[in-house]
C-alpha atoms as a printed R data frame, in Angstrom:
    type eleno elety resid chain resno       x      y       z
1   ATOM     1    CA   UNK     A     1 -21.909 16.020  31.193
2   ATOM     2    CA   UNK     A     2 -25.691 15.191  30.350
3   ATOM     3    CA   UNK     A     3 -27.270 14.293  27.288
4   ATOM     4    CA   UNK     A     4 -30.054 16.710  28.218
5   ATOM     5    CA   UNK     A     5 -27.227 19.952  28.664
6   ATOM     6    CA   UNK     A     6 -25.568 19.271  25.718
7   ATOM     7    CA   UNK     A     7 -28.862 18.686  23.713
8   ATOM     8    CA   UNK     A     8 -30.301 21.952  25.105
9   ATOM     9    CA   UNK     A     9 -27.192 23.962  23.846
10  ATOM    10    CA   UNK     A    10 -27.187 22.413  20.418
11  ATOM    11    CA   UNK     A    11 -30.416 23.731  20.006
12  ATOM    12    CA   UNK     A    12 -29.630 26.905  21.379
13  ATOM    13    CA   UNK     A    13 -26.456 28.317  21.740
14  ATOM    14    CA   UNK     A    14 -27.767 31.451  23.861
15  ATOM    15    CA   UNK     A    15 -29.805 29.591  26.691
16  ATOM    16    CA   UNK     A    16 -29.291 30.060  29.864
17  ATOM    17    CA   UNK     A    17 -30.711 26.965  31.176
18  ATOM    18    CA   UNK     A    18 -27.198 25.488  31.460
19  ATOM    19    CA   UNK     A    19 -24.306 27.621  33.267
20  ATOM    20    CA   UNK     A    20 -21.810 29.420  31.737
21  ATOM    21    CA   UNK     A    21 -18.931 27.347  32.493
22  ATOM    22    CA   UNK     A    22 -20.726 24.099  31.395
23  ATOM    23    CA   UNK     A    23 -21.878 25.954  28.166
24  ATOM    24    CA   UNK     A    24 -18.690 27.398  27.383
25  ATOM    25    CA   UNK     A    25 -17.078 23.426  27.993
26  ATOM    26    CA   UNK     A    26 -19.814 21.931  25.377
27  ATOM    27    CA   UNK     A    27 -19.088 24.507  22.698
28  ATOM    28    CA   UNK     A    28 -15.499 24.169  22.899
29  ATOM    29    CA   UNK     A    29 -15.708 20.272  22.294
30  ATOM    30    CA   UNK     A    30 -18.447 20.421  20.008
31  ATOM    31    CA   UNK     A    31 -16.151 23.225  18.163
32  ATOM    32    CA   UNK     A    32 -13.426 20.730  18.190
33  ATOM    33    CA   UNK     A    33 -15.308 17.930  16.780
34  ATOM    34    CA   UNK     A    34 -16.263 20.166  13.598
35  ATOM    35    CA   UNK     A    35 -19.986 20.052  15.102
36  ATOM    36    CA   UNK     A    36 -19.997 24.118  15.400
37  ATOM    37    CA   UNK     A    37 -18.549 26.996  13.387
38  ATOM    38    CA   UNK     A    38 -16.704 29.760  14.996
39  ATOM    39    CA   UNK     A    39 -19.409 32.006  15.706
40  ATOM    40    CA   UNK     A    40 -20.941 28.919  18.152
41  ATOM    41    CA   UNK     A    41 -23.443 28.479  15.594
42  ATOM    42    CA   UNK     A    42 -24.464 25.274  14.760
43  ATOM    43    CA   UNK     A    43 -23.057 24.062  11.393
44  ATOM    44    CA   UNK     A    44 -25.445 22.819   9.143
45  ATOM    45    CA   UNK     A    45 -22.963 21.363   6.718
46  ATOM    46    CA   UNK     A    46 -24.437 23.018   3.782
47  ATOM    47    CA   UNK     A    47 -23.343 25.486   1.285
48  ATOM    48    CA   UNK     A    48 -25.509 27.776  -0.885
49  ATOM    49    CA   UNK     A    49 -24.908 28.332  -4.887
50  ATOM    50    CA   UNK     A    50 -26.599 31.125  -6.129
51  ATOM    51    CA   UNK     A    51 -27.410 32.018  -9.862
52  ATOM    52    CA   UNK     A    52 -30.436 33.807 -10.817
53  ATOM    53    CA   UNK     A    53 -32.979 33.515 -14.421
54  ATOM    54    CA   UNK     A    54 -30.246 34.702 -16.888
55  ATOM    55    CA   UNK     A    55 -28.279 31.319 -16.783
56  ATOM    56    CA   UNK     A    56 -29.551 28.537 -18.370
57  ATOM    57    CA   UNK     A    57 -27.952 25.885 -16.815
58  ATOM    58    CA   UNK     A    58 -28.313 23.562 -19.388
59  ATOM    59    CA   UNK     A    59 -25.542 25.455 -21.018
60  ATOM    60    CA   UNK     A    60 -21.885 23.794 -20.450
61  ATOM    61    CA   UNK     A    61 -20.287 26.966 -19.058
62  ATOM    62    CA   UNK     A    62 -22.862 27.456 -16.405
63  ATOM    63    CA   UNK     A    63 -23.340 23.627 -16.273
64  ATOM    64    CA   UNK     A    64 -19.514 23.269 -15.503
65  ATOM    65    CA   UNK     A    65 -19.064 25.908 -13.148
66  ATOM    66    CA   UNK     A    66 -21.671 24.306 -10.883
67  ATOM    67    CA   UNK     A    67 -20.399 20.917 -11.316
68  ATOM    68    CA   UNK     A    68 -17.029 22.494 -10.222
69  ATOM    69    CA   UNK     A    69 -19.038 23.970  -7.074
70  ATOM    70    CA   UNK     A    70 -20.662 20.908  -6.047
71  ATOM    71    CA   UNK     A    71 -17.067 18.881  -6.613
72  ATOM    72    CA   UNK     A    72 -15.581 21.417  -4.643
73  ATOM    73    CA   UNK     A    73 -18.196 21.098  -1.962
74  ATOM    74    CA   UNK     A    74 -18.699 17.686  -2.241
75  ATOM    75    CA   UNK     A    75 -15.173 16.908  -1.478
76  ATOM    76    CA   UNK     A    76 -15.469 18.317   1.817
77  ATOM    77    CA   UNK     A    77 -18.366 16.802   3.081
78  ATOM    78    CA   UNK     A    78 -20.835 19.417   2.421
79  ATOM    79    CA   UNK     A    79 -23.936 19.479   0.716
80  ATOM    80    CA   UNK     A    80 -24.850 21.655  -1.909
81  ATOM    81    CA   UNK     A    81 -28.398 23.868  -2.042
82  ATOM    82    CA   UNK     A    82 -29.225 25.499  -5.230
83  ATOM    83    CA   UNK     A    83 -31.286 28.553  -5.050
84  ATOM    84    CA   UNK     A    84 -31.970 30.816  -8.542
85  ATOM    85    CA   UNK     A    85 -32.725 34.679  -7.414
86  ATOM    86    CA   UNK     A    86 -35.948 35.879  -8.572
87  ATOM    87    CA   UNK     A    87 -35.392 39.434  -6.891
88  ATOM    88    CA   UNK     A    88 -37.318 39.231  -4.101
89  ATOM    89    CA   UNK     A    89 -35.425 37.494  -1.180
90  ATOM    90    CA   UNK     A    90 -33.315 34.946  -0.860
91  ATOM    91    CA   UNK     A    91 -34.297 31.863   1.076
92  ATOM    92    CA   UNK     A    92 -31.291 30.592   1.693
93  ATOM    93    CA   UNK     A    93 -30.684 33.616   4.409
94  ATOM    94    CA   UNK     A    94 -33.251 31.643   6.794
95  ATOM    95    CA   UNK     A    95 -31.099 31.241  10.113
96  ATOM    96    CA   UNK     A    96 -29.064 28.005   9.864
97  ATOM    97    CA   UNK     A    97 -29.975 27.014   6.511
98  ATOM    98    CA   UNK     A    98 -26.203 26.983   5.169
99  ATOM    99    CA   UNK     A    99 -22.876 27.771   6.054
100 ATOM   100    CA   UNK     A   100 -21.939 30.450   3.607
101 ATOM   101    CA   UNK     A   101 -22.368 31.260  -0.180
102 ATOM   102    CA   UNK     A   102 -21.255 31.198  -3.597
103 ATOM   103    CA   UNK     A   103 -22.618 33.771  -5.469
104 ATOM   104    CA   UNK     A   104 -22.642 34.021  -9.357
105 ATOM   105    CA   UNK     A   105 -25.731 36.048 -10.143
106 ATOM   106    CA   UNK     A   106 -25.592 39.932 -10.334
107 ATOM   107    CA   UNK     A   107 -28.894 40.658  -9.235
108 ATOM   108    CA   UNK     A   108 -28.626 38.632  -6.029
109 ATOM   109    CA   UNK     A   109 -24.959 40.208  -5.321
110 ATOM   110    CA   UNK     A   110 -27.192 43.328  -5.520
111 ATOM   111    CA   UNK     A   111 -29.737 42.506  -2.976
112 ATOM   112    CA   UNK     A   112 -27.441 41.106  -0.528
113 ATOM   113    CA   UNK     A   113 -26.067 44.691  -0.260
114 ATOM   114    CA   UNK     A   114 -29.376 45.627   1.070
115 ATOM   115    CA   UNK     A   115 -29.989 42.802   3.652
116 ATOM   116    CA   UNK     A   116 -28.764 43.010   6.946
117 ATOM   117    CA   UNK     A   117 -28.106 39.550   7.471
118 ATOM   118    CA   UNK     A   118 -24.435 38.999   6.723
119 ATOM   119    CA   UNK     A   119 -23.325 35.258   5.688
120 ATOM   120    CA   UNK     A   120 -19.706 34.497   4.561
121 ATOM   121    CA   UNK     A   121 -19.730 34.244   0.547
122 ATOM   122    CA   UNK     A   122 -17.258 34.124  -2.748
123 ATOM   123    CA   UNK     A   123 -17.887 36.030  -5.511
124 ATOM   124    CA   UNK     A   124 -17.941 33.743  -8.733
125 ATOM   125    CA   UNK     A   125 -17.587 35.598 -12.183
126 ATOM   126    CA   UNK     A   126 -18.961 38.832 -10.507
127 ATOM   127    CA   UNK     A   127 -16.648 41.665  -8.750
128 ATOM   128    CA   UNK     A   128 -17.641 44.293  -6.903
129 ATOM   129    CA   UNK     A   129 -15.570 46.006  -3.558
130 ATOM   130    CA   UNK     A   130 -18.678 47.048  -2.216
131 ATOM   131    CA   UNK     A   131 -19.412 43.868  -0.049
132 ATOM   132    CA   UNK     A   132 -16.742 42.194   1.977
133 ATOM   133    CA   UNK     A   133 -16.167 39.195   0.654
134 ATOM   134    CA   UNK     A   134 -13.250 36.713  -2.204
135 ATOM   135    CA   UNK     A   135 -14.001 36.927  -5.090
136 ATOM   136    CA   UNK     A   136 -12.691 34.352  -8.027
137 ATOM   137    CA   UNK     A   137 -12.790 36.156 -11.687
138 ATOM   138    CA   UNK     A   138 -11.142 35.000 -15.031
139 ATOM   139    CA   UNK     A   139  -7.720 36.694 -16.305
140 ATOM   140    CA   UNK     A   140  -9.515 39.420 -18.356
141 ATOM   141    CA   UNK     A   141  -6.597 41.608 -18.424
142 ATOM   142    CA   UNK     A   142  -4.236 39.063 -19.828
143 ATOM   143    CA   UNK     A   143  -6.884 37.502 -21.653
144 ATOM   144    CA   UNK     A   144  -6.997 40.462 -24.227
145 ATOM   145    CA   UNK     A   145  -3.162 40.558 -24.245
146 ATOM   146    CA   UNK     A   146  -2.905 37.394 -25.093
147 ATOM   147    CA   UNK     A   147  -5.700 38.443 -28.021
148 ATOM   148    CA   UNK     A   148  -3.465 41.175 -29.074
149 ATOM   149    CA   UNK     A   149  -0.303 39.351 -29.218
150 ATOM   150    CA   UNK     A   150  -1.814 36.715 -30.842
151 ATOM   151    CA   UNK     A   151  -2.810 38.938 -33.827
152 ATOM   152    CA   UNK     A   152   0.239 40.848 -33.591
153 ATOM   153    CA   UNK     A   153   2.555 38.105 -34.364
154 ATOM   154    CA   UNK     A   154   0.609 37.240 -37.346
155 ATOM   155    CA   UNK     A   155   0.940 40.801 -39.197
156 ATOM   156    CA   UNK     A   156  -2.146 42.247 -38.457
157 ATOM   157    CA   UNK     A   157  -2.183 46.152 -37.889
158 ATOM   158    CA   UNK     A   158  -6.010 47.059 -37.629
159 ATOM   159    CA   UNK     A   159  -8.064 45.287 -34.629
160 ATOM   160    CA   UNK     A   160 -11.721 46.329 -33.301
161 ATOM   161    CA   UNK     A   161 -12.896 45.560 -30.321
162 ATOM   162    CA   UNK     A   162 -16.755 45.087 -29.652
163 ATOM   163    CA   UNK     A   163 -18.249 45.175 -26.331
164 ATOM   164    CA   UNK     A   164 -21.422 46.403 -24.549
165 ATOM   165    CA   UNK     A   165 -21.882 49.182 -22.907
166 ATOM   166    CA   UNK     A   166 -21.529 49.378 -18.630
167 ATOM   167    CA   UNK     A   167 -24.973 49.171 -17.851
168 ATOM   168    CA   UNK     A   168 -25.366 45.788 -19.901
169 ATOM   169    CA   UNK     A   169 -23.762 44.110 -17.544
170 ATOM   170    CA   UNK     A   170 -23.289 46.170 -14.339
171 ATOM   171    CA   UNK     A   171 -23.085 43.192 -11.992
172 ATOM   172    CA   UNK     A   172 -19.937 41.935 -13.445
173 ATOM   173    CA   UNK     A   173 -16.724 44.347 -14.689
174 ATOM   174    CA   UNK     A   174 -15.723 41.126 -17.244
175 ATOM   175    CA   UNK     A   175 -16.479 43.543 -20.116
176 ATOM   176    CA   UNK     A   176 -15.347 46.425 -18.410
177 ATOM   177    CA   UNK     A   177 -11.750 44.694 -18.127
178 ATOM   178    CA   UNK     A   178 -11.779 43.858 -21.127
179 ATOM   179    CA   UNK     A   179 -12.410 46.878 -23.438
180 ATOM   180    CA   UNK     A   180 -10.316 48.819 -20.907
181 ATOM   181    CA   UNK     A   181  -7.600 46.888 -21.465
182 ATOM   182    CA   UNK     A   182  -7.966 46.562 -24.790
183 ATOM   183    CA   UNK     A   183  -6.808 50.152 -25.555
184 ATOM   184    CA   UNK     A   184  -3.071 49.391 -23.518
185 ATOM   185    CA   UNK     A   185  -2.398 45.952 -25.035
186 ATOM   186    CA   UNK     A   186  -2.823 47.526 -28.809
187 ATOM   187    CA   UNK     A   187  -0.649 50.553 -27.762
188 ATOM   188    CA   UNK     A   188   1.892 47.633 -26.119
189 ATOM   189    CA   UNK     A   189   2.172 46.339 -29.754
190 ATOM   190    CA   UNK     A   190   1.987 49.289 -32.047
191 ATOM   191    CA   UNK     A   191  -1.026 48.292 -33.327
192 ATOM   192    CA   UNK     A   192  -4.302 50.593 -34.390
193 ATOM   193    CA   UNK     A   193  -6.998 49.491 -32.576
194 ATOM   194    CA   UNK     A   194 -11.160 50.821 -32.305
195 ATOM   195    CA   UNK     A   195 -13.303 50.058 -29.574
196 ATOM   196    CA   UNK     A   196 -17.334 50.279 -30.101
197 ATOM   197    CA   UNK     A   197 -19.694 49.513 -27.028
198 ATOM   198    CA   UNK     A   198 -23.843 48.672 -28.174
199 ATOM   199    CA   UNK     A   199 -25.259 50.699 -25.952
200 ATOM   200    CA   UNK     A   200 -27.676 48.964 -23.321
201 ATOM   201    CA   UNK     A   201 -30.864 48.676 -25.883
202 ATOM   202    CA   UNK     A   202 -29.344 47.343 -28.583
203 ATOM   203    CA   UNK     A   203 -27.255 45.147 -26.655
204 ATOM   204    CA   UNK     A   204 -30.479 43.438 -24.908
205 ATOM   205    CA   UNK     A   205 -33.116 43.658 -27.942
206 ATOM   206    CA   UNK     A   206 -31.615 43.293 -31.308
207 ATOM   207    CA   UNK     A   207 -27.833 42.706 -31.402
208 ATOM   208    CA   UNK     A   208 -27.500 40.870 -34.615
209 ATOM   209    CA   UNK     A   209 -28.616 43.996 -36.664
210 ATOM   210    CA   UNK     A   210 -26.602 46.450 -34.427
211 ATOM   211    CA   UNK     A   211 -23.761 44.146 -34.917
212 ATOM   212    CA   UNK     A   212 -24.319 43.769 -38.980
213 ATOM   213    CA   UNK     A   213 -24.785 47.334 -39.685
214 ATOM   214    CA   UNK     A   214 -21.441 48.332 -36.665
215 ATOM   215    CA   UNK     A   215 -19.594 45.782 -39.195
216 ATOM   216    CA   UNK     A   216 -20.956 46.951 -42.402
217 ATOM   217    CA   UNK     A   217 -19.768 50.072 -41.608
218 ATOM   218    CA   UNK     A   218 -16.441 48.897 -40.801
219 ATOM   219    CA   UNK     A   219 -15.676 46.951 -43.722
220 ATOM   220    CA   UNK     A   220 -16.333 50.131 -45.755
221 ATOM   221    CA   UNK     A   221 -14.029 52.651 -43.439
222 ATOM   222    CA   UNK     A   222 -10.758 53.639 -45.352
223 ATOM   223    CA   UNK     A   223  -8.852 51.472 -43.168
224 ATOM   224    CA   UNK     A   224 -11.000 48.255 -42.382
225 ATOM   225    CA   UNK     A   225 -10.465 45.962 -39.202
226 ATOM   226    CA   UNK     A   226  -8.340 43.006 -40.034
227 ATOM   227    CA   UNK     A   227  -9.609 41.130 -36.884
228 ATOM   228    CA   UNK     A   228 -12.121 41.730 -34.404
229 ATOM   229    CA   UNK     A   229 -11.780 40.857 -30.683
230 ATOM   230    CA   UNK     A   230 -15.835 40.666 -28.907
231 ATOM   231    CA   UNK     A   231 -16.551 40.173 -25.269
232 ATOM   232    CA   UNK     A   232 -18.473 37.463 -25.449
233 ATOM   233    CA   UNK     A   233 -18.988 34.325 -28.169
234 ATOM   234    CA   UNK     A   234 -22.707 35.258 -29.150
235 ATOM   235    CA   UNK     A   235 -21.645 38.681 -30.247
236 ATOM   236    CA   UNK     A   236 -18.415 36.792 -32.689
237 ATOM   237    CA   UNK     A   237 -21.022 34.792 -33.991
238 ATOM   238    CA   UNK     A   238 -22.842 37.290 -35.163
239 ATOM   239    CA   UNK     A   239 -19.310 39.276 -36.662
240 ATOM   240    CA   UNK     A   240 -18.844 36.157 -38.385
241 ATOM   241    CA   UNK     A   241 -22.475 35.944 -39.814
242 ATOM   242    CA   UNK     A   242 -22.077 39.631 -41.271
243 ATOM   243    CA   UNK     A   243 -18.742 38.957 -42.209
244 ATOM   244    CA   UNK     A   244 -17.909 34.983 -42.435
245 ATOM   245    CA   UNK     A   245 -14.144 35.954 -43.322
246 ATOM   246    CA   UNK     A   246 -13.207 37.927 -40.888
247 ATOM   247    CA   UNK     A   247 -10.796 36.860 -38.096
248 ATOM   248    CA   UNK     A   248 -12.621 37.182 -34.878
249 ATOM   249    CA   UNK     A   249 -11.811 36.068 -30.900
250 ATOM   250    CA   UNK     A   250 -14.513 35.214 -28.823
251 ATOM   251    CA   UNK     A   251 -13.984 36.518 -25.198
252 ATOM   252    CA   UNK     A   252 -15.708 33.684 -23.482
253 ATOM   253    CA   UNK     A   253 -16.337 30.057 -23.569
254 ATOM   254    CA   UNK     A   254 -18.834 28.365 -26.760
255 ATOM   255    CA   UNK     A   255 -20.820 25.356 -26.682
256 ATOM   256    CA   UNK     A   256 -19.152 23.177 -28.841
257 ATOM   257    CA   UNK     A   257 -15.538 24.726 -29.831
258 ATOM   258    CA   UNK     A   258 -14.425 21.522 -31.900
259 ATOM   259    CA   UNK     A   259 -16.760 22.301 -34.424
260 ATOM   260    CA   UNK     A   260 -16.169 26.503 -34.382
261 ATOM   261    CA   UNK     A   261 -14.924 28.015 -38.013
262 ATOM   262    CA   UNK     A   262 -11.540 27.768 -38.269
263 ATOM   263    CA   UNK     A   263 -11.290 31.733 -38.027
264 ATOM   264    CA   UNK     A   264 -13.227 31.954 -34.842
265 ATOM   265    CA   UNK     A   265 -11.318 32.022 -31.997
266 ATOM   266    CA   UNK     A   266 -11.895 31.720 -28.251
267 ATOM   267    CA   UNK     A   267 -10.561 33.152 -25.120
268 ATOM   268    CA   UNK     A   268 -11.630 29.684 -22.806
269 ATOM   269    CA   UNK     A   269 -12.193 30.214 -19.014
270 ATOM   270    CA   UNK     A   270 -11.536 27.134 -17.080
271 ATOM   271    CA   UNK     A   271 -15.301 27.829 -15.409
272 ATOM   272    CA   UNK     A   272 -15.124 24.300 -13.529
273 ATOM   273    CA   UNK     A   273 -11.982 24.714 -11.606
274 ATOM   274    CA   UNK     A   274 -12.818 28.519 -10.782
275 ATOM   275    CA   UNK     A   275 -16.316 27.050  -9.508
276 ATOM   276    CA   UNK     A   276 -13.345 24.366  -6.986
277 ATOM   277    CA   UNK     A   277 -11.390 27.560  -6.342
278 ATOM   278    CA   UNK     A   278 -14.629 29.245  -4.913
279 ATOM   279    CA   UNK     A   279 -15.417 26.643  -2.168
280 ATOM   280    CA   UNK     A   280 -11.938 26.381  -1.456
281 ATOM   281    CA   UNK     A   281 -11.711 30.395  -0.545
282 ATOM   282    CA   UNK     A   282 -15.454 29.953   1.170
283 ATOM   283    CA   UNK     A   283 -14.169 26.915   3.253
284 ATOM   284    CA   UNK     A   284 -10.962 28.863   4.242
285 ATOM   285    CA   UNK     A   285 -13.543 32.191   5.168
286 ATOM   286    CA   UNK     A   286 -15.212 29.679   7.488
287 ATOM   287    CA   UNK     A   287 -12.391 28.626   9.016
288 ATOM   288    CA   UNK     A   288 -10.756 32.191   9.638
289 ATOM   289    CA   UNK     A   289 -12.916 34.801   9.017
290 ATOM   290    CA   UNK     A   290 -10.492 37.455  10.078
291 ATOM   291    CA   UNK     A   291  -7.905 36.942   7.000
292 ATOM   292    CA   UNK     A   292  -7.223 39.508   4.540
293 ATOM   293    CA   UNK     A   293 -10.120 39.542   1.673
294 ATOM   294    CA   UNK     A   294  -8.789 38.155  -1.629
295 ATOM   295    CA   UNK     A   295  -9.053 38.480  -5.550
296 ATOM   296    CA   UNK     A   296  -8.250 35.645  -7.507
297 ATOM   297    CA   UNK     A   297  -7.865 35.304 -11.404
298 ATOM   298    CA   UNK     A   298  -8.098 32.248 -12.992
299 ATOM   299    CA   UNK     A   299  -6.241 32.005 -16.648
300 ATOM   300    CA   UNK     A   300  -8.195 32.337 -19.276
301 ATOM   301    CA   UNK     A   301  -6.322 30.219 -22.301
302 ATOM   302    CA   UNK     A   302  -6.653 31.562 -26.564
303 ATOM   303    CA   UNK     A   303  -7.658 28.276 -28.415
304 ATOM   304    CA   UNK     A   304  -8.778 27.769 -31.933
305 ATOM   305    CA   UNK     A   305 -11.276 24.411 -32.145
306 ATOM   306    CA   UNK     A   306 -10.639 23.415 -28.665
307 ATOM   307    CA   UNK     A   307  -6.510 23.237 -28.846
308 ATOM   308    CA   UNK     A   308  -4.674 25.944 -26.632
309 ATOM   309    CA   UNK     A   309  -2.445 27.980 -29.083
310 ATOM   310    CA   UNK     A   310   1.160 28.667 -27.722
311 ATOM   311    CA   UNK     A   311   2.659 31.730 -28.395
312 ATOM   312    CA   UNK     A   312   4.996 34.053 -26.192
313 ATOM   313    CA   UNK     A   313   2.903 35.299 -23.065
314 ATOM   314    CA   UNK     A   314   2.680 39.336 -22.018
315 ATOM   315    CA   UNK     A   315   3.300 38.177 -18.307
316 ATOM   316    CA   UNK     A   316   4.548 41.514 -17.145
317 ATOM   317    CA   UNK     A   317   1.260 42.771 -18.123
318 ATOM   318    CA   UNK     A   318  -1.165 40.671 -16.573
319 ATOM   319    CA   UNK     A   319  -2.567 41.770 -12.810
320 ATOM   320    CA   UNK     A   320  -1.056 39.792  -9.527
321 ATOM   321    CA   UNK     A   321  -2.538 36.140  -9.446
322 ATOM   322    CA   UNK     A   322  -3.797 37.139  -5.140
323 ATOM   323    CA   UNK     A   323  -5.076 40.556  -4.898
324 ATOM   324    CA   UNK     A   324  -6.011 41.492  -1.606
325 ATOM   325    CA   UNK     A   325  -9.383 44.156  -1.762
326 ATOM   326    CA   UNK     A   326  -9.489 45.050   1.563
């Protein structure tokens, strides 16, 4: 077998300057030696992370969930090409130029809808069952019973919920999850719960005062909230800057949670290990692109200045840990 044959099909896997038979004997070693993907494509040994303009990544729970991509990648002898979506195209589609995706950015999961190129990819922190693809998402159900049973077991019989409305973040059903679950886990535990979602202009613009005057109003109801559960950390710091007293839990990851009040709690995602679990479901899609498409959720663990609080878990409740969407 020639240098010059094999050469010319590495370059081009369609030519038909070398025969069938010969061709077909090439790509079968070069398949076996890793050099080519399924498709007879030539590997490029690179995988694609994609975020977009709304993640700083200076922040430790973006920062960690790419180091956890790039470990995961790493580890397999890939390299790792950051693009950030500025909603035009995405580069990264150019023929060859990786092997598949990880997507974490809303607005990109949005415009690969409308592409025709099709690229193997894992959803990261974003679900959707409009494109075929894994997707890796925190617990959110059994995050907020864990929330609930937390306050439950301490006495508490009034809990509010605060959350933003769908179109605040319609790339990603994490708050969606949440506030629907929120409803169940309080009726699970007898407990009177309230649910108010800023609506989209508030949410984006000005959500300290919506948030002070939401709580002001609260605290001078009949029947005031004895906790509040948010969807995200920014909007419990601002409950606990209306209201410094008030128990609140944090849906998401904080900056520095050693330092947090000691009422202020937080619902932690494990962001670096979901960021491992993405490659490893994008390295398996390369491998066998015919298996079942999968959901995965990660645990999300309650902790109060960085320590995990124990207390008995609403297992029964929670959604499977593999959920296949197609």
């Amino acid at each position: 077998m020639s240098q010059s044959a094999v050469s010319l099909v590495l370059n081009n896997p369609a030519t038909t300057r070398v025969s069938a038979a010969r061709k077909e004997r090439i790509i079968s070693l070069l398949q076996q030696n890793s050099r080519l993907g399924p498709s007879g494509c030539r590997k490029s040994w690179n995988l694609g992370y994609v975020t977009d303009s709304c993640q700083d990544l200076s922040h430790p729970f973006y920062r960690h969930s790419l180091l956890g991509v790039e470990e995961g990648a790493g580890s397999n002898h890939y390299n790792l090409i950051l693009e950030c979506f500025r909603g035009r195209e995405l580069h990264l589609l150019r023929k060859g130029k990786v092997d598949g995706l990880v997507v974490r950015s809303g607005p990109a999961l949005e415009y690969l809808q409308t592409v025709p190129e099709k690229i193997p990819l894992v959803l990261l922190n974003c679900a959707t069952p409009v494109l075929d693809c894994d997707i890796v998402m925190p617990d959110n159900r059994g995050a907020i019973f864990q929330a609930v049973s937390y306050l439950a077991a301490r006495g508490l019989q009034r809990i509010a919920f605060l959350g933003a409305a769908p179109d605040y973040s319609r790339y990603s059903c994490n708050y969606a999850e949440r506030w629907q679950t929120f409803p169940e886990a309080c009726a699970y535990y007898g407990l009177d719960g309230q649910a108010e979602l800023l609506p989209p202009a508030a949410a984006s613009t000005a959500p300290a005062g919506a948030i002070a005057s939401l709580v002001s109003v609260w605290l001078n109801s009949p029947r005031p909230p004895q906790a509040v559960i948010t969807v995200n950390y920014l909007y419990a710091r601002l409950v606990q800057a209306a209201c410094p007293g008030l128990l609140t839990i944090a849906g998401d990851n904080n900056q520095d949670q050693d330092s947090a009040a000691e009422n202020l709690l937080v619902l932690v995602q494990d962001v670096h290990f979901m960021g491992k679990l993405a490659v490893e479901l994008l390295l398996r899609r390369l491998s066998d692109r015919d298996r079942p498409f999968v959901r995965i959720s990660s645990a999300v663990n309650l902790c109060q200045r960085g320590a995990k609080i124990s207390f008995p878990s609403s297992d029964s409740h929670r959604p499977e840990t593999v959920k296949e969407i197609q």
